[in-house]
XYZ file of C-alpha atoms in Angstrom:
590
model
C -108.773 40.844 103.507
C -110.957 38.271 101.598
C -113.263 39.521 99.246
C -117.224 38.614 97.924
C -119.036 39.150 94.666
C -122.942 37.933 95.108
C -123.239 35.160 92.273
C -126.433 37.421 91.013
C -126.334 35.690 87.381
C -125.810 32.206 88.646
C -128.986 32.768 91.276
C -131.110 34.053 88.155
C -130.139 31.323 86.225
C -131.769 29.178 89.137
C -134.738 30.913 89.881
C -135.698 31.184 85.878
C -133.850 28.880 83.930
C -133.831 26.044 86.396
C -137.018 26.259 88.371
C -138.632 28.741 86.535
C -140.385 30.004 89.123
C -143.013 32.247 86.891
C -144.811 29.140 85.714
C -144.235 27.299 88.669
C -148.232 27.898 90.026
C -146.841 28.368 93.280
C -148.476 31.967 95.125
C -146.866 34.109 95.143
C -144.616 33.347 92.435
C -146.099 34.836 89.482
C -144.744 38.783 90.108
C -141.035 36.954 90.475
C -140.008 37.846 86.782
C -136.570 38.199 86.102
C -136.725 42.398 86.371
C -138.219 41.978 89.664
C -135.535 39.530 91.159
C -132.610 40.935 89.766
C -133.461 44.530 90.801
C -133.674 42.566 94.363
C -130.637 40.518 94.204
C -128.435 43.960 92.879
C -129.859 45.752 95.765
C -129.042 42.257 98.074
C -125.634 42.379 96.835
C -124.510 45.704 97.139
C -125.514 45.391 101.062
C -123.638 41.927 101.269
C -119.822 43.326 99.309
C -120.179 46.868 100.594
C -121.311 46.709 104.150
C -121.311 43.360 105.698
C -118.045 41.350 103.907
C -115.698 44.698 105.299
C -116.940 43.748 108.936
C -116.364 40.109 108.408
C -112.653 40.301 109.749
C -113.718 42.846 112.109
C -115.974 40.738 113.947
C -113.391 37.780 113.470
C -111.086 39.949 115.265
C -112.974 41.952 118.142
C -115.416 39.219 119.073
C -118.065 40.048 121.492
C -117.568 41.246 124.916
C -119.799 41.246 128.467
C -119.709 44.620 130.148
C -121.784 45.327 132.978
C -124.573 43.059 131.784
C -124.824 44.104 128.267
C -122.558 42.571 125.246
C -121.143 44.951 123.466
C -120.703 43.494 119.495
C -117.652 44.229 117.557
C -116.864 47.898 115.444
C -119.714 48.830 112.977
C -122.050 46.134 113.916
C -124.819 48.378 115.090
C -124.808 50.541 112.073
C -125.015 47.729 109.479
C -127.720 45.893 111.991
C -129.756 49.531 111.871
C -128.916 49.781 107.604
C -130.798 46.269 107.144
C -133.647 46.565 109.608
C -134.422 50.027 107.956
C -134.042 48.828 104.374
C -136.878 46.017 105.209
C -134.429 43.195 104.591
C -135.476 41.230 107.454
C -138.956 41.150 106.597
C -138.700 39.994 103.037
C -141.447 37.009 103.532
C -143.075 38.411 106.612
C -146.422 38.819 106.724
C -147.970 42.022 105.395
C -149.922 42.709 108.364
C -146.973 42.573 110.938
C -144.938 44.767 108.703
C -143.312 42.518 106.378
C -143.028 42.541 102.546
C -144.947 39.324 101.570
C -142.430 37.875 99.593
C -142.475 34.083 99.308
C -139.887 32.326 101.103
C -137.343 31.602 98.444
C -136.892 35.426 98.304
C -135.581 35.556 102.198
C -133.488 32.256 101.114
C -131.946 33.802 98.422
C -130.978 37.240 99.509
C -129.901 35.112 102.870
C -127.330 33.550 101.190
C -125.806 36.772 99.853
C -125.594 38.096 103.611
C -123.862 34.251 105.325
C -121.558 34.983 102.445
C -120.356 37.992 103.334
C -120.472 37.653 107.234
C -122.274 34.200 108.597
C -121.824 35.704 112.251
C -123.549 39.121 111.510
C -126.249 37.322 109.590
C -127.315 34.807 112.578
C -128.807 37.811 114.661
C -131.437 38.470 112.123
C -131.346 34.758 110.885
C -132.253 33.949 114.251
C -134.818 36.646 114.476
C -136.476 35.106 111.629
C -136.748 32.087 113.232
C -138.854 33.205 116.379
C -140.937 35.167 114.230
C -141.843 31.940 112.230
C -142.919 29.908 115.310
C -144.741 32.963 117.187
C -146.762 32.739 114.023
C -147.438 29.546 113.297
C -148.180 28.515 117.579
C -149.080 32.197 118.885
C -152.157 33.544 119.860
C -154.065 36.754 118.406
C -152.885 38.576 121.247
C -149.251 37.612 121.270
C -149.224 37.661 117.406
C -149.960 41.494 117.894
C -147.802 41.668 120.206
C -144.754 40.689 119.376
C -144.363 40.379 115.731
C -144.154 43.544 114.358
C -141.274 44.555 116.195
C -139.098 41.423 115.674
C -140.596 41.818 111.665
C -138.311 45.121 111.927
C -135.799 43.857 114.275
C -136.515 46.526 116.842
C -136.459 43.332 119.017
C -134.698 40.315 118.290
C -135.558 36.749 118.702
C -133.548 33.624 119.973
C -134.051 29.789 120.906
C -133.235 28.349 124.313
C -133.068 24.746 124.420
C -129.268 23.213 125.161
C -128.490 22.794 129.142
C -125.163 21.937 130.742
C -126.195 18.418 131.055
C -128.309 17.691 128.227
C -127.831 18.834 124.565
C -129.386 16.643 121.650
C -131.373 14.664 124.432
C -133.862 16.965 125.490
C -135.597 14.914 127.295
C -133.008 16.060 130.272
C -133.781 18.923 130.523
C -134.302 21.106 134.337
C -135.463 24.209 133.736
C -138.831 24.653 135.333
C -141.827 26.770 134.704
C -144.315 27.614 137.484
C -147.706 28.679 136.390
C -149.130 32.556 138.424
C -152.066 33.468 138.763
C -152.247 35.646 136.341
C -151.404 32.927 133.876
C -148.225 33.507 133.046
C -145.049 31.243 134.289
C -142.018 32.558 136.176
C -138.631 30.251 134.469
C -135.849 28.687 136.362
C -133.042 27.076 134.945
C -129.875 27.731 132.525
C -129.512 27.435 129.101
C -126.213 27.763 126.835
C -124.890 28.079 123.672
C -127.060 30.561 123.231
C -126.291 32.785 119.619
C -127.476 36.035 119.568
C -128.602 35.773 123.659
C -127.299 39.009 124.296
C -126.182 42.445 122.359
C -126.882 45.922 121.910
C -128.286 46.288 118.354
C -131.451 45.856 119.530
C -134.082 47.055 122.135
C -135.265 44.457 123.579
C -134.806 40.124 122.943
C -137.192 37.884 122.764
C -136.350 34.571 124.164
C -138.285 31.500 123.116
C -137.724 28.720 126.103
C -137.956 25.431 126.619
C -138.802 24.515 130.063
C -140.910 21.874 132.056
C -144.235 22.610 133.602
C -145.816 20.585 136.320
C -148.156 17.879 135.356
C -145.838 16.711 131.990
C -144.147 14.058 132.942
C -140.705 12.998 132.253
C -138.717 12.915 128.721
C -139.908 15.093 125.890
C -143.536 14.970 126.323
C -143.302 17.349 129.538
C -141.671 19.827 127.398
C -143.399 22.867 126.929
C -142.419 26.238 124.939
C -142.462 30.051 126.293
C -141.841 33.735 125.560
C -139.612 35.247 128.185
C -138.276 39.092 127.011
C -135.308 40.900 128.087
C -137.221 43.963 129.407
C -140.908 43.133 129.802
C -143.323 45.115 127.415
C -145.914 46.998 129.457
C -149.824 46.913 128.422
C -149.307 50.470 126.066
C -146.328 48.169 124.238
C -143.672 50.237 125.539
C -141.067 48.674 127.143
C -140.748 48.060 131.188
C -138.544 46.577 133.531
C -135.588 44.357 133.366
C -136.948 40.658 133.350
C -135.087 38.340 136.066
C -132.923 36.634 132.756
C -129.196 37.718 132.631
C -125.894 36.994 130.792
C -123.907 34.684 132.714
C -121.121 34.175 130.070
C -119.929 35.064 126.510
C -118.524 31.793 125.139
C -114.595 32.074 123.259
C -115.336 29.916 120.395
C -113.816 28.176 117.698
C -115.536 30.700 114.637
C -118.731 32.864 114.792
C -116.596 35.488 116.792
C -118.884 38.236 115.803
C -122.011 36.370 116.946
C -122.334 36.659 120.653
C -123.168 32.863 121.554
C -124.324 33.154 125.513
C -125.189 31.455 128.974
C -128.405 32.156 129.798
C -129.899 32.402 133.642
C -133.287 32.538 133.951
C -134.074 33.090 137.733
C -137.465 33.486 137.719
C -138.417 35.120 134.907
C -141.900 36.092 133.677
C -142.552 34.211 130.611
C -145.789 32.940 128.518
C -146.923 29.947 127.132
C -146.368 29.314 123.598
C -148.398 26.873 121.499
C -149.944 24.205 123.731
C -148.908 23.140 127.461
C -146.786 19.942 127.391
C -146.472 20.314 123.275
C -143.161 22.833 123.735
C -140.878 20.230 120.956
C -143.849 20.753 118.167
C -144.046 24.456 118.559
C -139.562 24.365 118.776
C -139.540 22.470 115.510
C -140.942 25.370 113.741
C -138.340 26.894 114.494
C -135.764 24.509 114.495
C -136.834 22.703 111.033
C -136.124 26.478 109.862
C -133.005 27.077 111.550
C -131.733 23.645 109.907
C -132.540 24.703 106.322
C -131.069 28.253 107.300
C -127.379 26.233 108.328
C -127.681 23.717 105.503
C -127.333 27.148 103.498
C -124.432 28.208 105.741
C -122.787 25.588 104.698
C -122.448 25.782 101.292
C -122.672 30.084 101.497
C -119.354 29.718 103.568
C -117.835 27.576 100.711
C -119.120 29.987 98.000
C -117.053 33.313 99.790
C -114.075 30.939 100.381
C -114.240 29.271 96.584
C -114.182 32.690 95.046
C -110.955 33.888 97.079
C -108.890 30.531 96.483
C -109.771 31.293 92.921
C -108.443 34.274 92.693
C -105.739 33.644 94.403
C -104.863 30.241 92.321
C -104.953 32.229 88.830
C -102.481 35.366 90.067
C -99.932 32.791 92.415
C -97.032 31.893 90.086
C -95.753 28.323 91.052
C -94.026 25.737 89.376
C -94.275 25.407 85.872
C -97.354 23.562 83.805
C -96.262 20.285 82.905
C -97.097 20.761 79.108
C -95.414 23.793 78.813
C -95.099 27.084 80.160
C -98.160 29.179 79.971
C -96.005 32.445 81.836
C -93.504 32.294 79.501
C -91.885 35.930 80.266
C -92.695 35.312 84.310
C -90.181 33.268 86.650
C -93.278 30.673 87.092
C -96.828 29.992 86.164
C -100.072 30.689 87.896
C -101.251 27.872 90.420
C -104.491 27.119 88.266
C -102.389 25.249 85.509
C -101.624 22.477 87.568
C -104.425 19.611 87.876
C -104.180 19.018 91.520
C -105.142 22.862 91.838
C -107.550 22.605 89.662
C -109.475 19.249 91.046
C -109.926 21.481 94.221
C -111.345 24.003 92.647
C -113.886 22.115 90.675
C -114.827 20.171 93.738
C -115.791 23.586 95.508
C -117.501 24.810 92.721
C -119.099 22.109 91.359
C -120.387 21.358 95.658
C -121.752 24.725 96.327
C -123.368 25.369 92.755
C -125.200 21.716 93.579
C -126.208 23.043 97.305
C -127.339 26.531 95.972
C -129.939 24.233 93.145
C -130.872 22.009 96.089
C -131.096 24.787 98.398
C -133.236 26.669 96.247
C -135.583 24.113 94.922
C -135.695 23.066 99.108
C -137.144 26.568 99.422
C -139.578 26.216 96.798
C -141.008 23.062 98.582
C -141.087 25.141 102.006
C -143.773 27.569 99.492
C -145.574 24.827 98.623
C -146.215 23.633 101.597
C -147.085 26.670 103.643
C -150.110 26.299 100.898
C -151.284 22.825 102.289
C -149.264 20.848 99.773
C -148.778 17.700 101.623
C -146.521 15.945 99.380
C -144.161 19.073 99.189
C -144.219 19.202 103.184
C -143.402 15.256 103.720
C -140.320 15.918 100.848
C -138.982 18.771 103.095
C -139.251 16.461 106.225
C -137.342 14.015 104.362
C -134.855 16.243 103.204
C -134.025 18.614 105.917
C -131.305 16.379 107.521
C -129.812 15.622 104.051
C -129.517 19.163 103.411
C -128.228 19.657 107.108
C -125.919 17.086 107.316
C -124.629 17.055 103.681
C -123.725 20.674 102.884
C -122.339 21.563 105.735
C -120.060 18.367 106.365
C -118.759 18.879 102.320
C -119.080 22.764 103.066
C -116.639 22.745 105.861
C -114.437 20.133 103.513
C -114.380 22.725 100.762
C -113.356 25.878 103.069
C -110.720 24.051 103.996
C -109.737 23.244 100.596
C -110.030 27.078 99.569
C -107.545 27.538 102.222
C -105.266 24.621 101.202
C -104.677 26.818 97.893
C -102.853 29.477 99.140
C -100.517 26.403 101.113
C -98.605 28.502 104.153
C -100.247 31.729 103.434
C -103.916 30.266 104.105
C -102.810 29.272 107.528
C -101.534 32.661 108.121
C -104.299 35.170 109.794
C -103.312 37.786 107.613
C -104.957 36.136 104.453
C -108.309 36.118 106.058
C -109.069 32.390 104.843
C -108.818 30.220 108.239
C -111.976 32.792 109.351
C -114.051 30.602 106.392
C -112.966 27.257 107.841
C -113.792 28.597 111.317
C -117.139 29.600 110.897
C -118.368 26.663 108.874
C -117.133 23.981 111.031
C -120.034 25.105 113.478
C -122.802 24.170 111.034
C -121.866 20.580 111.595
C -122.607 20.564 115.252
C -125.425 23.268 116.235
C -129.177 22.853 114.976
C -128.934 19.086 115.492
C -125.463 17.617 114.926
C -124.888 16.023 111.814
C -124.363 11.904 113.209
C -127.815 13.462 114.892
C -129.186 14.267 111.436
C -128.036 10.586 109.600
C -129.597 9.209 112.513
C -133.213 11.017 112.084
C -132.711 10.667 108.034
C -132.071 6.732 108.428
C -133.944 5.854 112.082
C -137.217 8.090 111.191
C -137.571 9.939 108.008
C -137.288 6.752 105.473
C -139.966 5.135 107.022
C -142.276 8.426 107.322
C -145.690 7.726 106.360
C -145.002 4.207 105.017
C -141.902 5.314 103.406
C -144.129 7.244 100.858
C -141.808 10.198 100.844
C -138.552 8.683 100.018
C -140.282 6.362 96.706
C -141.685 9.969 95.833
C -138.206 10.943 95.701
C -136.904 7.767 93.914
C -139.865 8.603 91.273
C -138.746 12.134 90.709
C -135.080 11.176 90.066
C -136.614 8.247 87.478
C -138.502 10.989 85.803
C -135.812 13.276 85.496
C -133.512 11.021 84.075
C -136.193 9.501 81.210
C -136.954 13.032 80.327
C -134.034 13.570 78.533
C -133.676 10.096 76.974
C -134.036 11.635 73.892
C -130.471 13.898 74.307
C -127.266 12.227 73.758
C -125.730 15.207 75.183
C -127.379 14.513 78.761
C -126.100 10.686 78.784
C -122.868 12.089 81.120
C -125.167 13.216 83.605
C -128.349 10.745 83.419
C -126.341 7.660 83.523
C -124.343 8.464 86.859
C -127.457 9.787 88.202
C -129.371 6.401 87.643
C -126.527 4.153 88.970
C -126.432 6.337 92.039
C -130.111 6.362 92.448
C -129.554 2.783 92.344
C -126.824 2.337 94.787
C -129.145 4.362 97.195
C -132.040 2.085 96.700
C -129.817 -0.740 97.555
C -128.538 0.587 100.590
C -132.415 1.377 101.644
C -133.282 -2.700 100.607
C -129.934 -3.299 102.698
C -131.543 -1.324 106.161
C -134.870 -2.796 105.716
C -133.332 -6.461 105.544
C -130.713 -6.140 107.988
C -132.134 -3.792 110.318
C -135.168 -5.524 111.906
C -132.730 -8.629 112.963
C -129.755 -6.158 114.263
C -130.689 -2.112 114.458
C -127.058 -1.582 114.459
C -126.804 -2.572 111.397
C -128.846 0.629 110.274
C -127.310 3.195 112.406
C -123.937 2.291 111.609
C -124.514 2.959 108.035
C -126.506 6.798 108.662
C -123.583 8.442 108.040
C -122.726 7.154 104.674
C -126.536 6.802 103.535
C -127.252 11.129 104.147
C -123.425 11.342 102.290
C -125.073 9.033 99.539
C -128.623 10.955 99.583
C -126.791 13.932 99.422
C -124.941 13.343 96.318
C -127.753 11.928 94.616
C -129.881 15.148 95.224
C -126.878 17.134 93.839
C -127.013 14.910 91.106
C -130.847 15.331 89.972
C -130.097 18.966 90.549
C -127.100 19.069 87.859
C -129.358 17.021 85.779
C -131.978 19.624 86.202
C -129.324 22.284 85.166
C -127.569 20.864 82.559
C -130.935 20.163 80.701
C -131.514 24.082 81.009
C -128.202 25.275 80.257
C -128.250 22.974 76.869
C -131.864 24.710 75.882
C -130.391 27.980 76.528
C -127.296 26.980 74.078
C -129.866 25.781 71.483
C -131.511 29.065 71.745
C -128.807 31.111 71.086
C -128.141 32.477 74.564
C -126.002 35.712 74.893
C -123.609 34.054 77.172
C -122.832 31.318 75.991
C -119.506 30.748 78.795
C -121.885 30.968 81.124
C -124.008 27.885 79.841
C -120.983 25.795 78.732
C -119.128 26.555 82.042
C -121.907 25.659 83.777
C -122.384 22.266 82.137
C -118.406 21.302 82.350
C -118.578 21.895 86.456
C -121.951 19.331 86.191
C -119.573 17.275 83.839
C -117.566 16.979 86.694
C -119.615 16.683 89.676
C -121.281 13.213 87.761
C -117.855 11.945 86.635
C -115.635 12.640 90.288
C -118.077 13.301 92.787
C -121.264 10.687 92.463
C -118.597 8.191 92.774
C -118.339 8.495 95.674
C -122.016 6.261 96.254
C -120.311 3.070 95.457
C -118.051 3.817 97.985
C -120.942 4.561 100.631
C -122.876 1.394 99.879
C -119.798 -0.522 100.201
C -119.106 0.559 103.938
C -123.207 0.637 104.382
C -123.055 -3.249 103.327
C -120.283 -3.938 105.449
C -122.858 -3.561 108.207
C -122.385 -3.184 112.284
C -119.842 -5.741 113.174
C -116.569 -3.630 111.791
C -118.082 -0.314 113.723
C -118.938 -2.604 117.038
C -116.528 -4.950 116.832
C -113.982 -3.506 119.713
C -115.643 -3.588 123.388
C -115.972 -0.314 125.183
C -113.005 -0.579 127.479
C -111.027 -0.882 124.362
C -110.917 2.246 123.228
């Protein structure tokens, strides 16, 4: 069975080294000293490698099953579900006065990646959770505020979203369920919904289904969209909890990964529900929760990688193979380990060098997420800007490097016994759900450049210029300030490239998305290895106590500019190329 240590020093080294989060200025922030976090991130770990990674392969293996209504989740789920709810770890950045702990939001992101590491399925019930709690709070009334946040802060009741139909998935717009305003102002729903994760189980008492449906008077497309609460049970005036609502399981799905999340059809035949947020406004009040739930899979993406990296590594340094080219390094053993050889070891630096990139990126995306929930407008318009590169990115290259964690062990990775096909499994889901990824190039290239002017994206240019000129005065940073420049550049191009090309032929944009998020991508990795090279050097020139740790980290950055940013010549190249090769063959052609 796979195993997972939490990567507690490499987090610190983010959160204090990197960001340094205690003279950051943003609330919250200041009583995150390096005692405080690591006594969190101990406690975070010990939950992640002693509770949740044994279920992993249990949940793999049991899945989730309907009986008489109810799904049932797989051996031990319950107990660990009960473990975290009652050790507050769901309510790390609630809101005091719903029950929560405070924290800012980098704390949940953190400690979140701990748990996707050890068991991505497990984690999306809470994950979820989280999720519905955000947009009760940011579209709810007093009332329902009171309501229904304290219990979904504990996880007493869970939360899900409810948007994908039969017929209609990214294009909302399509959408038939119907709600029918009662006189006593609530809405009865009609319709189905599926793919539903976490729609049904029984860790919980009650679920609390956020729902997209249309109301009369909204018109057609989007714009008619509005958002509701429908519960499992309804909650009666005292808060206890009544009757069955008229919602039901119609279906567990058999999926590709995610076996221990139970991902559901949904019936609603007339169930009671209430509005949330404004009538006709439903897609503003979703995208709370969805802009969330994208940042939350952009982390699954890389998390995955992280559990999958640290298994192939193992396994590459005890596997004797072959014999080093140079010379035998097992001398007195019939071969030597599988981490002499180059080709092993390119594989492993691309994992590691990817996910210790998404975890900077990740991170500093949380920090911006902070900001803005303090009315820090630039913050919030980089965080628009960057959601679908986060999206997209990690979890394309996060899927790519669980399958190259698996690739190490050759035969024995595609054998079930080893554990590692479960990594490659589970991540190749973050490409599609939230918003799949040719989805996410599309918004990045089609909305988000052009955001306010294009403002946010020559913010972003400017910080990577900064960056770079700080350390002018470093020889030592030349290997990673260089690359990072000429890829900056190459993405500038490629903008200059849409902006003349795509006014006289659209096509010409879209058919370049995909390679312009892959480019964005590895330039934000890039500013981020910047970013921690520059610390790990100061930390070397003040005599750090672990000094490995520093000089490893700055050889993986090494590589990551030298094999891996690349790759943006390569993207501009087939951006530049424009529509005609990608529309060149007629429909009926293919």
């Amino acid at each position: 069975m796979p195993s997972y240590t939490a990567p507690v020093k490499d987090m610190q080294f983010l959160l204090h080294d990197v960001l340094q989060v205690g003279a950051s200025g943003i609330p919250g922030y200041g009583d995150l000293d390096r005692a405080f976090t690591g006594a969190v991130l101990e406690e975070a770990a010990k939950v992640a490698e002693e509770i949740l990674t044994p279920l992993n392969a249990v949940g793999d293996r049991e899945g989730c099953k309907l009986e008489n209504g109810v799904v049932r989740t797989p051996t031990g789920f319950k107990a660990a579900f009960r473990t975290l709810s009652e050790g507050g770890w769901m309510a790390l950045d609630a809101a005091p006065e719903y029950g929560g702990q405070g924290l800012p939001y980098l704390m949940h992101t953190v400690v979140n990646e701990a748990f996707v590491s050890a068991n991505m399925a497990f984690n999306m019930y809470q994950g979820l959770t989280h999720g519905a709690y955000s947009a009760i709070l940011a579209h709810g009334t007093e009332e329902q505020k009171r309501q229904w946040l304290p219990k979904l802060v504990t996880c007493e009741w869970t939360g899900t979203m409810n948007l994908t139909e039969p017929h209609c998935g990214t294009d909302l717009g399509l959408l038939r369920t119907r709600a029918e305003p009662q006189a006593d102002g609530s809405y009865r729903i009609t319709g189905q919904k599926i793919f539903i994760s976490a729609g049904d189980h029984d860790m919980a008492e009650n679920i609390v289904h956020l729902v997209l449906a249309k109301a009369p008077g909204g018109g057609e497309g989007t714009k008619g969209i509005s958002l509701f609460i429908v519960p499992k049970l309804l909650v009666n005036p005292d808060g206890s909890l009544g009757e069955r609502n008229a919602v039901s399981v119609g279906k567990v799905e058999e999926k590709m990964g995610i076996h221990g999340n139970a991902t559901c059809v949904m019936n609603y035949d007339g169930a009671t529900g209430w509005l949330l947020g404004d009538l006709h406004k439903g897609m503003k009040a979703m995208f709370t929760m969805m802009n969330e739930a994208r940042l939350g899979v952009a982390l699954q993406g890389y998390a995955v990688a992280e559990a999958a990296y640290q298994n192939a590594a193992l396994y590459a340094k005890e596997r004797l193979q072959g014999r080093d080219v140079t010379g035998a390094k097992n001398p007195e053993g019939p071969a030597d380990p599988l981490i002499v050889h180059p080709d092993i070891r390119r594989s492993l630096m691309e994992q590691r060098s990817f996910v210790e990139g998404a975890r900077a990126l990740t991170y500093w995306g949380a920090t911006l997420i902070d900001r803005a929930h303090h009315g820090d407008e630039a913050a919030d318009g980089l965080v628009g800007l960057l959601t679908p590169v986060l999206k997209g990115f990690q979890t394309d290259k996060g899927f790519d490097m669980a399958v190259q964690a698996q690739q190490v062990y050759g035969g024995h990775g595609y054998i079930e016994e080893q554990g590692m096909s479960q990594f490659a499994r589970d991540a190749r889901i973050a490409m599609i759900y939230e918003g799949a990824n040719g989805v996410q190039a599309l918004d990045l290239v089609g909305r988000k450049l052009t955001a306010d002017g294009g403002r946010h994206v020559m913010a972003f240019f400017e910080m990577v210029k900064t960056e770079a000129k700080a350390h002018d005065a470093d020889p030592r940073m030349a290997a990673f300030t260089e690359p990072l420049k000429a890829a900056s550049k190459a993405l500038q191009q490629a903008g200059m490239f849409f902006m003349a090309e795509g006014m006289k032929n659209p096509n010409a944009a879209l058919a370049g998305s995909h390679d312009f998020l892959h480019m964005m991508g590895h330039v934000c990795l890039g500013l981020m290895w910047t970013r921690m090279a520059g610390a790990a050097y100061a930390a070397l020139d003040a005599g750090t106590s672990d000094r490995a740790f520093h000089e490893a980290k700055i050889a993986t950055g090494r590589f990551y500019m030298a094999r891996q940013l690349p790759a943006c010549a390569m993207h501009l190249g087939r951006i530049e190329s424009g529509a005609d090769p990608v529309m060149a063959l007629a429909a009926e052609a293919f």
